[in-house]
PDB file of C-alpha atoms in Angstrom:
ATOM      1  CA  UNK A   1      -0.017  -0.140   0.002  1.00  0.00           C
ATOM      2  CA  UNK A   2       2.813   2.403   1.006  1.00  0.00           C
ATOM      3  CA  UNK A   3       4.629   1.623  -1.867  1.00  0.00           C
ATOM      4  CA  UNK A   4       2.239   2.320  -4.524  1.00  0.00           C
ATOM      5  CA  UNK A   5      -1.342   2.662  -3.532  1.00  0.00           C
ATOM      6  CA  UNK A   6      -0.648   5.649  -1.300  1.00  0.00           C
ATOM      7  CA  UNK A   7       1.694   7.849  -3.379  1.00  0.00           C
ATOM      8  CA  UNK A   8      -0.041   7.436  -6.849  1.00  0.00           C
ATOM      9  CA  UNK A   9      -3.318   8.940  -6.008  1.00  0.00           C
ATOM     10  CA  UNK A  10      -1.611  11.593  -3.628  1.00  0.00           C
ATOM     11  CA  UNK A  11       0.650  12.797  -6.638  1.00  0.00           C
ATOM     12  CA  UNK A  12      -2.360  13.191  -8.929  1.00  0.00           C
ATOM     13  CA  UNK A  13      -4.335  15.378  -6.336  1.00  0.00           C
ATOM     14  CA  UNK A  14      -1.168  17.338  -5.631  1.00  0.00           C
ATOM     15  CA  UNK A  15      -0.731  18.084  -9.264  1.00  0.00           C
ATOM     16  CA  UNK A  16      -4.683  19.257  -9.594  1.00  0.00           C
ATOM     17  CA  UNK A  17      -4.007  21.460  -6.491  1.00  0.00           C
ATOM     18  CA  UNK A  18      -1.006  22.841  -7.980  1.00  0.00           C
ATOM     19  CA  UNK A  19       1.211  22.344  -5.027  1.00  0.00           C
ATOM     20  CA  UNK A  20       4.792  20.916  -4.871  1.00  0.00           C
ATOM     21  CA  UNK A  21       5.331  17.444  -4.991  1.00  0.00           C
ATOM     22  CA  UNK A  22       8.156  17.404  -2.408  1.00  0.00           C
ATOM     23  CA  UNK A  23       5.361  18.394   0.239  1.00  0.00           C
ATOM     24  CA  UNK A  24       3.362  15.212  -0.765  1.00  0.00           C
ATOM     25  CA  UNK A  25       4.287  13.502   2.497  1.00  0.00           C
ATOM     26  CA  UNK A  26       2.858  15.994   4.602  1.00  0.00           C
ATOM     27  CA  UNK A  27      -0.233  16.055   2.534  1.00  0.00           C
ATOM     28  CA  UNK A  28      -0.770  12.376   3.063  1.00  0.00           C
ATOM     29  CA  UNK A  29      -0.352  12.797   6.795  1.00  0.00           C
ATOM     30  CA  UNK A  30      -2.577  15.656   6.935  1.00  0.00           C
ATOM     31  CA  UNK A  31      -5.250  13.633   4.808  1.00  0.00           C
ATOM     32  CA  UNK A  32      -4.869  10.549   7.041  1.00  0.00           C
ATOM     33  CA  UNK A  33      -5.106  12.480  10.286  1.00  0.00           C
ATOM     34  CA  UNK A  34      -8.299  14.454   9.100  1.00  0.00           C
ATOM     35  CA  UNK A  35      -9.929  11.267   7.950  1.00  0.00           C
ATOM     36  CA  UNK A  36      -9.109   9.508  11.015  1.00  0.00           C
ATOM     37  CA  UNK A  37     -11.140  11.976  13.290  1.00  0.00           C
ATOM     38  CA  UNK A  38     -13.967   9.899  12.085  1.00  0.00           C
ATOM     39  CA  UNK A  39     -12.900   6.890  13.850  1.00  0.00           C
ATOM     40  CA  UNK A  40     -12.456   5.801  17.297  1.00  0.00           C
ATOM     41  CA  UNK A  41      -9.393   7.609  18.886  1.00  0.00           C
ATOM     42  CA  UNK A  42      -7.458   8.275  22.016  1.00  0.00           C
ATOM     43  CA  UNK A  43      -7.380  11.836  23.363  1.00  0.00           C
ATOM     44  CA  UNK A  44      -3.633  11.987  22.326  1.00  0.00           C
ATOM     45  CA  UNK A  45      -4.473  10.928  18.791  1.00  0.00           C
ATOM     46  CA  UNK A  46      -7.387  13.308  18.508  1.00  0.00           C
ATOM     47  CA  UNK A  47      -5.059  16.093  19.721  1.00  0.00           C
ATOM     48  CA  UNK A  48      -2.441  15.049  16.978  1.00  0.00           C
ATOM     49  CA  UNK A  49      -5.264  15.153  14.355  1.00  0.00           C
ATOM     50  CA  UNK A  50      -6.319  18.422  15.321  1.00  0.00           C
ATOM     51  CA  UNK A  51      -2.983  19.707  14.871  1.00  0.00           C
ATOM     52  CA  UNK A  52      -2.712  18.353  11.558  1.00  0.00           C
ATOM     53  CA  UNK A  53      -5.563  20.070  10.654  1.00  0.00           C
ATOM     54  CA  UNK A  54      -4.528  23.532  11.770  1.00  0.00           C
ATOM     55  CA  UNK A  55      -1.234  22.726   9.895  1.00  0.00           C
ATOM     56  CA  UNK A  56      -3.238  22.034   6.683  1.00  0.00           C
ATOM     57  CA  UNK A  57      -5.255  25.244   6.967  1.00  0.00           C
ATOM     58  CA  UNK A  58      -2.291  27.397   7.480  1.00  0.00           C
ATOM     59  CA  UNK A  59      -0.433  25.834   4.668  1.00  0.00           C
ATOM     60  CA  UNK A  60      -3.293  26.283   2.208  1.00  0.00           C
ATOM     61  CA  UNK A  61      -4.166  29.635   3.460  1.00  0.00           C
ATOM     62  CA  UNK A  62      -0.466  30.783   2.585  1.00  0.00           C
ATOM     63  CA  UNK A  63      -0.711  29.079  -0.921  1.00  0.00           C
ATOM     64  CA  UNK A  64      -4.068  30.918  -1.388  1.00  0.00           C
ATOM     65  CA  UNK A  65      -2.611  34.228  -0.578  1.00  0.00           C
ATOM     66  CA  UNK A  66       0.410  33.645  -3.089  1.00  0.00           C
ATOM     67  CA  UNK A  67      -2.348  33.049  -5.640  1.00  0.00           C
ATOM     68  CA  UNK A  68      -4.012  36.174  -4.678  1.00  0.00           C
ATOM     69  CA  UNK A  69      -0.748  38.023  -5.223  1.00  0.00           C
ATOM     70  CA  UNK A  70       0.410  36.291  -8.340  1.00  0.00           C
ATOM     71  CA  UNK A  71      -2.639  34.506 -10.041  1.00  0.00           C
ATOM     72  CA  UNK A  72      -2.046  31.534 -12.147  1.00  0.00           C
ATOM     73  CA  UNK A  73      -3.935  29.274 -14.727  1.00  0.00           C
ATOM     74  CA  UNK A  74      -4.474  26.715 -11.954  1.00  0.00           C
ATOM     75  CA  UNK A  75      -7.183  25.210  -9.598  1.00  0.00           C
ATOM     76  CA  UNK A  76      -6.388  27.542  -6.637  1.00  0.00           C
ATOM     77  CA  UNK A  77      -6.661  30.669  -8.643  1.00  0.00           C
ATOM     78  CA  UNK A  78     -10.013  29.255 -10.067  1.00  0.00           C
ATOM     79  CA  UNK A  79     -11.294  28.737  -6.605  1.00  0.00           C
ATOM     80  CA  UNK A  80     -10.408  32.372  -5.812  1.00  0.00           C
ATOM     81  CA  UNK A  81     -12.113  33.553  -8.764  1.00  0.00           C
ATOM     82  CA  UNK A  82     -15.329  31.640  -8.063  1.00  0.00           C
ATOM     83  CA  UNK A  83     -18.404  33.654  -7.031  1.00  0.00           C
ATOM     84  CA  UNK A  84     -21.496  32.359  -5.159  1.00  0.00           C
ATOM     85  CA  UNK A  85     -24.562  32.841  -7.095  1.00  0.00           C
ATOM     86  CA  UNK A  86     -22.351  34.946  -9.306  1.00  0.00           C
ATOM     87  CA  UNK A  87     -22.058  37.615  -6.339  1.00  0.00           C
ATOM     88  CA  UNK A  88     -19.707  37.131  -3.550  1.00  0.00           C
ATOM     89  CA  UNK A  89     -16.264  35.326  -3.488  1.00  0.00           C
ATOM     90  CA  UNK A  90     -15.972  32.239  -1.179  1.00  0.00           C
ATOM     91  CA  UNK A  91     -14.720  33.092   2.333  1.00  0.00           C
ATOM     92  CA  UNK A  92     -11.479  31.473   3.707  1.00  0.00           C
ATOM     93  CA  UNK A  93     -13.486  28.920   5.687  1.00  0.00           C
ATOM     94  CA  UNK A  94     -15.381  27.607   2.552  1.00  0.00           C
ATOM     95  CA  UNK A  95     -12.045  27.404   0.545  1.00  0.00           C
ATOM     96  CA  UNK A  96     -10.358  25.535   2.949  1.00  0.00           C
ATOM     97  CA  UNK A  97     -13.268  23.170   3.185  1.00  0.00           C
ATOM     98  CA  UNK A  98     -13.557  22.699  -0.458  1.00  0.00           C
ATOM     99  CA  UNK A  99      -9.620  21.858  -0.350  1.00  0.00           C
ATOM    100  CA  UNK A 100      -9.819  19.610   2.583  1.00  0.00           C
ATOM    101  CA  UNK A 101     -12.718  17.590   0.941  1.00  0.00           C
ATOM    102  CA  UNK A 102     -10.539  17.506  -2.274  1.00  0.00           C
ATOM    103  CA  UNK A 103      -7.456  16.387  -0.377  1.00  0.00           C
ATOM    104  CA  UNK A 104      -9.229  13.663   1.432  1.00  0.00           C
ATOM    105  CA  UNK A 105     -11.314  12.425  -1.221  1.00  0.00           C
ATOM    106  CA  UNK A 106      -8.873  12.886  -4.047  1.00  0.00           C
ATOM    107  CA  UNK A 107      -6.251  10.181  -2.360  1.00  0.00           C
ATOM    108  CA  UNK A 108      -7.919   8.238   0.484  1.00  0.00           C
ATOM    109  CA  UNK A 109     -10.660   6.716  -1.746  1.00  0.00           C
ATOM    110  CA  UNK A 110      -8.606   5.970  -4.863  1.00  0.00           C
ATOM    111  CA  UNK A 111      -5.814   4.417  -2.342  1.00  0.00           C
ATOM    112  CA  UNK A 112      -8.655   2.124  -0.651  1.00  0.00           C
ATOM    113  CA  UNK A 113      -9.967   1.123  -4.207  1.00  0.00           C
ATOM    114  CA  UNK A 114      -6.576   0.108  -5.456  1.00  0.00           C
ATOM    115  CA  UNK A 115      -5.997  -2.105  -2.312  1.00  0.00           C
ATOM    116  CA  UNK A 116      -9.409  -3.708  -2.490  1.00  0.00           C
ATOM    117  CA  UNK A 117      -9.530  -4.524  -6.103  1.00  0.00           C
ATOM    118  CA  UNK A 118      -6.015  -6.225  -5.739  1.00  0.00           C
ATOM    119  CA  UNK A 119      -7.020  -8.251  -2.682  1.00  0.00           C
ATOM    120  CA  UNK A 120     -10.252  -9.305  -4.150  1.00  0.00           C
ATOM    121  CA  UNK A 121      -8.365 -10.481  -7.280  1.00  0.00           C
ATOM    122  CA  UNK A 122      -5.774 -12.359  -5.188  1.00  0.00           C
ATOM    123  CA  UNK A 123      -8.528 -14.223  -3.129  1.00  0.00           C
ATOM    124  CA  UNK A 124     -10.496 -15.119  -6.306  1.00  0.00           C
ATOM    125  CA  UNK A 125      -7.682 -16.715  -8.756  1.00  0.00           C
ATOM    126  CA  UNK A 126     -10.335 -17.628 -11.323  1.00  0.00           C
ATOM    127  CA  UNK A 127     -11.158 -14.060 -11.549  1.00  0.00           C
ATOM    128  CA  UNK A 128      -7.634 -13.018 -11.573  1.00  0.00           C
ATOM    129  CA  UNK A 129      -6.993 -15.415 -14.545  1.00  0.00           C
ATOM    130  CA  UNK A 130      -9.976 -14.049 -16.590  1.00  0.00           C
ATOM    131  CA  UNK A 131      -8.631 -10.544 -16.198  1.00  0.00           C
ATOM    132  CA  UNK A 132      -5.207 -11.542 -17.310  1.00  0.00           C
ATOM    133  CA  UNK A 133      -6.582 -13.470 -20.413  1.00  0.00           C
ATOM    134  CA  UNK A 134      -8.552 -10.403 -21.444  1.00  0.00           C
ATOM    135  CA  UNK A 135      -7.550  -6.988 -20.137  1.00  0.00           C
ATOM    136  CA  UNK A 136     -10.726  -5.428 -21.134  1.00  0.00           C
ATOM    137  CA  UNK A 137     -12.164  -6.960 -18.029  1.00  0.00           C
ATOM    138  CA  UNK A 138     -10.101  -4.397 -15.858  1.00  0.00           C
ATOM    139  CA  UNK A 139     -12.793  -1.986 -16.057  1.00  0.00           C
ATOM    140  CA  UNK A 140     -15.310  -4.352 -14.721  1.00  0.00           C
ATOM    141  CA  UNK A 141     -12.969  -5.504 -11.989  1.00  0.00           C
ATOM    142  CA  UNK A 142     -12.918  -2.139 -10.753  1.00  0.00           C
ATOM    143  CA  UNK A 143     -16.692  -1.502 -10.786  1.00  0.00           C
ATOM    144  CA  UNK A 144     -17.199  -4.888  -9.044  1.00  0.00           C
ATOM    145  CA  UNK A 145     -14.634  -3.855  -6.297  1.00  0.00           C
ATOM    146  CA  UNK A 146     -16.509  -0.643  -5.883  1.00  0.00           C
ATOM    147  CA  UNK A 147     -19.736  -2.420  -5.513  1.00  0.00           C
ATOM    148  CA  UNK A 148     -18.433  -5.245  -3.195  1.00  0.00           C
ATOM    149  CA  UNK A 149     -16.035  -3.167  -1.024  1.00  0.00           C
ATOM    150  CA  UNK A 150     -17.048   0.410  -1.316  1.00  0.00           C
ATOM    151  CA  UNK A 151     -14.160   2.905  -0.423  1.00  0.00           C
ATOM    152  CA  UNK A 152     -16.770   5.137   1.087  1.00  0.00           C
ATOM    153  CA  UNK A 153     -19.395   3.096   3.011  1.00  0.00           C
ATOM    154  CA  UNK A 154     -21.774   6.270   3.714  1.00  0.00           C
ATOM    155  CA  UNK A 155     -22.013   9.870   4.715  1.00  0.00           C
ATOM    156  CA  UNK A 156     -23.937  11.872   7.259  1.00  0.00           C
ATOM    157  CA  UNK A 157     -27.123  13.391   6.785  1.00  0.00           C
ATOM    158  CA  UNK A 158     -29.364  15.832   8.925  1.00  0.00           C
ATOM    159  CA  UNK A 159     -33.280  15.430   8.631  1.00  0.00           C
ATOM    160  CA  UNK A 160     -34.948  18.742   7.607  1.00  0.00           C
ATOM    161  CA  UNK A 161     -38.336  17.676   9.064  1.00  0.00           C
ATOM    162  CA  UNK A 162     -39.887  14.765  11.200  1.00  0.00           C
ATOM    163  CA  UNK A 163     -39.850  11.496   9.113  1.00  0.00           C
ATOM    164  CA  UNK A 164     -40.342   7.771   9.466  1.00  0.00           C
ATOM    165  CA  UNK A 165     -37.412   5.672   8.338  1.00  0.00           C
ATOM    166  CA  UNK A 166     -37.469   1.863   8.643  1.00  0.00           C
ATOM    167  CA  UNK A 167     -40.479   2.109  11.009  1.00  0.00           C
ATOM    168  CA  UNK A 168     -38.319   4.650  13.338  1.00  0.00           C
ATOM    169  CA  UNK A 169     -39.753   8.008  13.783  1.00  0.00           C
ATOM    170  CA  UNK A 170     -36.949  10.680  13.497  1.00  0.00           C
ATOM    171  CA  UNK A 171     -37.481  14.326  14.736  1.00  0.00           C
ATOM    172  CA  UNK A 172     -36.342  17.199  12.580  1.00  0.00           C
ATOM    173  CA  UNK A 173     -32.626  17.845  13.015  1.00  0.00           C
ATOM    174  CA  UNK A 174     -31.605  14.387  13.653  1.00  0.00           C
ATOM    175  CA  UNK A 175     -28.076  13.448  12.720  1.00  0.00           C
ATOM    176  CA  UNK A 176     -27.679  10.220  10.578  1.00  0.00           C
ATOM    177  CA  UNK A 177     -24.971   7.965   9.228  1.00  0.00           C
ATOM    178  CA  UNK A 178     -26.488   6.380   6.281  1.00  0.00           C
ATOM    179  CA  UNK A 179     -24.393   3.472   5.041  1.00  0.00           C
ATOM    180  CA  UNK A 180     -25.733   3.256   1.457  1.00  0.00           C
ATOM    181  CA  UNK A 181     -22.871   0.767   0.611  1.00  0.00           C
ATOM    182  CA  UNK A 182     -25.204  -1.688   2.120  1.00  0.00           C
ATOM    183  CA  UNK A 183     -27.314  -1.211  -1.039  1.00  0.00           C
ATOM    184  CA  UNK A 184     -24.486  -2.734  -3.067  1.00  0.00           C
ATOM    185  CA  UNK A 185     -25.139  -6.209  -1.597  1.00  0.00           C
ATOM    186  CA  UNK A 186     -28.855  -5.908  -1.799  1.00  0.00           C
ATOM    187  CA  UNK A 187     -29.872  -9.599  -2.956  1.00  0.00           C
ATOM    188  CA  UNK A 188     -33.046  -8.239  -4.606  1.00  0.00           C
ATOM    189  CA  UNK A 189     -30.823  -6.217  -6.972  1.00  0.00           C
ATOM    190  CA  UNK A 190     -27.541  -8.069  -7.193  1.00  0.00           C
ATOM    191  CA  UNK A 191     -27.729 -11.903  -7.802  1.00  0.00           C
ATOM    192  CA  UNK A 192     -25.259 -13.621  -5.122  1.00  0.00           C
ATOM    193  CA  UNK A 193     -24.524 -10.178  -3.982  1.00  0.00           C
ATOM    194  CA  UNK A 194     -21.715 -11.026  -1.741  1.00  0.00           C
ATOM    195  CA  UNK A 195     -19.671 -12.777  -4.335  1.00  0.00           C
ATOM    196  CA  UNK A 196     -16.870 -11.043  -6.403  1.00  0.00           C
ATOM    197  CA  UNK A 197     -17.834 -11.622 -10.119  1.00  0.00           C
ATOM    198  CA  UNK A 198     -16.228  -9.487 -12.763  1.00  0.00           C
ATOM    199  CA  UNK A 199     -18.484 -11.061 -15.150  1.00  0.00           C
ATOM    200  CA  UNK A 200     -21.752  -9.206 -13.937  1.00  0.00           C
ATOM    201  CA  UNK A 201     -23.295  -6.854 -16.366  1.00  0.00           C
ATOM    202  CA  UNK A 202     -24.837  -4.729 -13.767  1.00  0.00           C
ATOM    203  CA  UNK A 203     -22.026  -3.887 -11.520  1.00  0.00           C
ATOM    204  CA  UNK A 204     -21.940  -0.247 -12.545  1.00  0.00           C
ATOM    205  CA  UNK A 205     -25.227   0.105 -10.832  1.00  0.00           C
ATOM    206  CA  UNK A 206     -23.797   0.188  -7.592  1.00  0.00           C
ATOM    207  CA  UNK A 207     -24.037   3.144  -5.081  1.00  0.00           C
ATOM    208  CA  UNK A 208     -20.395   3.417  -4.195  1.00  0.00           C
ATOM    209  CA  UNK A 209     -20.382   7.130  -5.286  1.00  0.00           C
ATOM    210  CA  UNK A 210     -23.405   8.163  -3.959  1.00  0.00           C
ATOM    211  CA  UNK A 211     -26.512   9.172  -5.784  1.00  0.00           C
ATOM    212  CA  UNK A 212     -28.350  12.032  -7.353  1.00  0.00           C
ATOM    213  CA  UNK A 213     -27.275  15.501  -6.490  1.00  0.00           C
ATOM    214  CA  UNK A 214     -24.639  14.167  -4.006  1.00  0.00           C
ATOM    215  CA  UNK A 215     -23.043  12.040  -6.546  1.00  0.00           C
ATOM    216  CA  UNK A 216     -19.400  12.126  -6.237  1.00  0.00           C
ATOM    217  CA  UNK A 217     -17.572  14.841  -8.606  1.00  0.00           C
ATOM    218  CA  UNK A 218     -14.546  12.767  -8.527  1.00  0.00           C
ATOM    219  CA  UNK A 219     -16.024   9.362  -9.799  1.00  0.00           C
ATOM    220  CA  UNK A 220     -14.579   9.522 -13.228  1.00  0.00           C
ATOM    221  CA  UNK A 221     -11.005  10.326 -11.816  1.00  0.00           C
ATOM    222  CA  UNK A 222     -11.128   7.621  -9.092  1.00  0.00           C
ATOM    223  CA  UNK A 223     -12.302   5.139 -11.852  1.00  0.00           C
ATOM    224  CA  UNK A 224      -9.550   6.156 -14.224  1.00  0.00           C
ATOM    225  CA  UNK A 225      -6.828   5.963 -11.309  1.00  0.00           C
ATOM    226  CA  UNK A 226      -8.319   2.527 -10.526  1.00  0.00           C
ATOM    227  CA  UNK A 227      -7.911   1.499 -14.069  1.00  0.00           C
ATOM    228  CA  UNK A 228      -4.306   2.682 -14.561  1.00  0.00           C
ATOM    229  CA  UNK A 229      -3.146   1.005 -11.368  1.00  0.00           C
ATOM    230  CA  UNK A 230      -4.643  -2.216 -11.937  1.00  0.00           C
ATOM    231  CA  UNK A 231      -3.284  -2.201 -15.495  1.00  0.00           C
ATOM    232  CA  UNK A 232       0.238  -1.154 -14.263  1.00  0.00           C
ATOM    233  CA  UNK A 233       0.296  -3.690 -11.432  1.00  0.00           C
ATOM    234  CA  UNK A 234      -0.759  -6.523 -13.554  1.00  0.00           C
ATOM    235  CA  UNK A 235       1.621  -5.849 -16.354  1.00  0.00           C
ATOM    236  CA  UNK A 236       4.661  -5.437 -14.053  1.00  0.00           C
ATOM    237  CA  UNK A 237       4.145  -8.188 -11.366  1.00  0.00           C
ATOM    238  CA  UNK A 238       4.259 -11.505 -12.683  1.00  0.00           C
ATOM    239  CA  UNK A 239       2.078 -14.152 -10.964  1.00  0.00           C
ATOM    240  CA  UNK A 240       1.169 -11.783  -8.159  1.00  0.00           C
ATOM    241  CA  UNK A 241      -0.201 -13.616  -4.826  1.00  0.00           C
ATOM    242  CA  UNK A 242      -0.612 -12.751  -1.270  1.00  0.00           C
ATOM    243  CA  UNK A 243       2.374 -13.150   1.005  1.00  0.00           C
ATOM    244  CA  UNK A 244       2.054 -16.468   3.100  1.00  0.00           C
ATOM    245  CA  UNK A 245       0.705 -15.746   6.535  1.00  0.00           C
ATOM    246  CA  UNK A 246      -0.762 -12.201   5.528  1.00  0.00           C
ATOM    247  CA  UNK A 247      -3.454 -11.163   7.723  1.00  0.00           C
ATOM    248  CA  UNK A 248      -6.055  -8.746   6.451  1.00  0.00           C
ATOM    249  CA  UNK A 249      -6.891  -5.752   8.551  1.00  0.00           C
ATOM    250  CA  UNK A 250      -8.702  -2.561   7.877  1.00  0.00           C
ATOM    251  CA  UNK A 251      -8.578   0.981   9.305  1.00  0.00           C
ATOM    252  CA  UNK A 252     -11.266   1.226  11.964  1.00  0.00           C
ATOM    253  CA  UNK A 253     -13.523   3.959  10.485  1.00  0.00           C
ATOM    254  CA  UNK A 254     -16.967   5.018  10.651  1.00  0.00           C
ATOM    255  CA  UNK A 255     -17.536   5.406   6.906  1.00  0.00           C
ATOM    256  CA  UNK A 256     -14.239   4.839   4.964  1.00  0.00           C
ATOM    257  CA  UNK A 257     -13.231   1.359   4.351  1.00  0.00           C
ATOM    258  CA  UNK A 258      -9.416   0.836   3.415  1.00  0.00           C
ATOM    259  CA  UNK A 259      -6.611  -1.864   4.096  1.00  0.00           C
ATOM    260  CA  UNK A 260      -3.876  -1.099   6.647  1.00  0.00           C
ATOM    261  CA  UNK A 261      -1.550  -2.958   4.361  1.00  0.00           C
ATOM    262  CA  UNK A 262      -1.449  -5.259   1.312  1.00  0.00           C
ATOM    263  CA  UNK A 263       1.414  -7.747   1.280  1.00  0.00           C
ATOM    264  CA  UNK A 264       1.856  -9.236  -2.165  1.00  0.00           C
ATOM    265  CA  UNK A 265       4.791 -11.367  -3.801  1.00  0.00           C
ATOM    266  CA  UNK A 266       5.396 -12.214  -7.288  1.00  0.00           C
ATOM    267  CA  UNK A 267       7.730 -14.265  -9.689  1.00  0.00           C
ATOM    268  CA  UNK A 268      11.116 -12.612 -10.397  1.00  0.00           C
ATOM    269  CA  UNK A 269      11.096 -10.791 -13.733  1.00  0.00           C
ATOM    270  CA  UNK A 270      13.147 -12.833 -16.496  1.00  0.00           C
TER     271      UNK A 270
END
């Protein structure tokens, strides 16, 4: 994970944000710490994560000020030039919130996708064989991994009015965590839903990127990164398989799902 699945998406999002690649390790640490705050943490870890977020805010506030003084043809300058309903510019809290979402969403999810699709292929040799025999199946392998092991399991919502949900009466203003990824294993929608099957014709009908007006704006980038990553790994790693004794362990998190590590070995290149 740390040798490939971490740096690849991180380099891409750093390029999009127009920030130096030399700072990539800092971006990754900030991203990990800020997303970790949605999981079970000790007080010391909470304090460390809060400090990381402050460092992130100071760093990007300085980068935004640089763009104000010296505009460039890049994403940060475009954000500064954006207007809310054609009137006012975004304030600093709005700008930093957008950048935070892009930093986390632009690397954590793709990293988790790369790890999950490789693990699923390693655990299902027949599926790996099918992909190796026909590389056009890579795209569907990505969609099936997104369906079965969604990098984002759900998001938070607040009720705008009193409502009944699953037989439970919820008051207005109730805070909910909606795990929409469970719909990706709905047996009434996907046959044998708990099985990884790259030959499904309806894999793409998953909800890994949300739905409707909240559909993930980075979905196409994530799909593309996943395809490029899988193509590269399968091309460069002859006969990949899990290291003997490897134990699967995921990060503890309320709505992100990703491997802590993925240990692979492969045949020597001739």
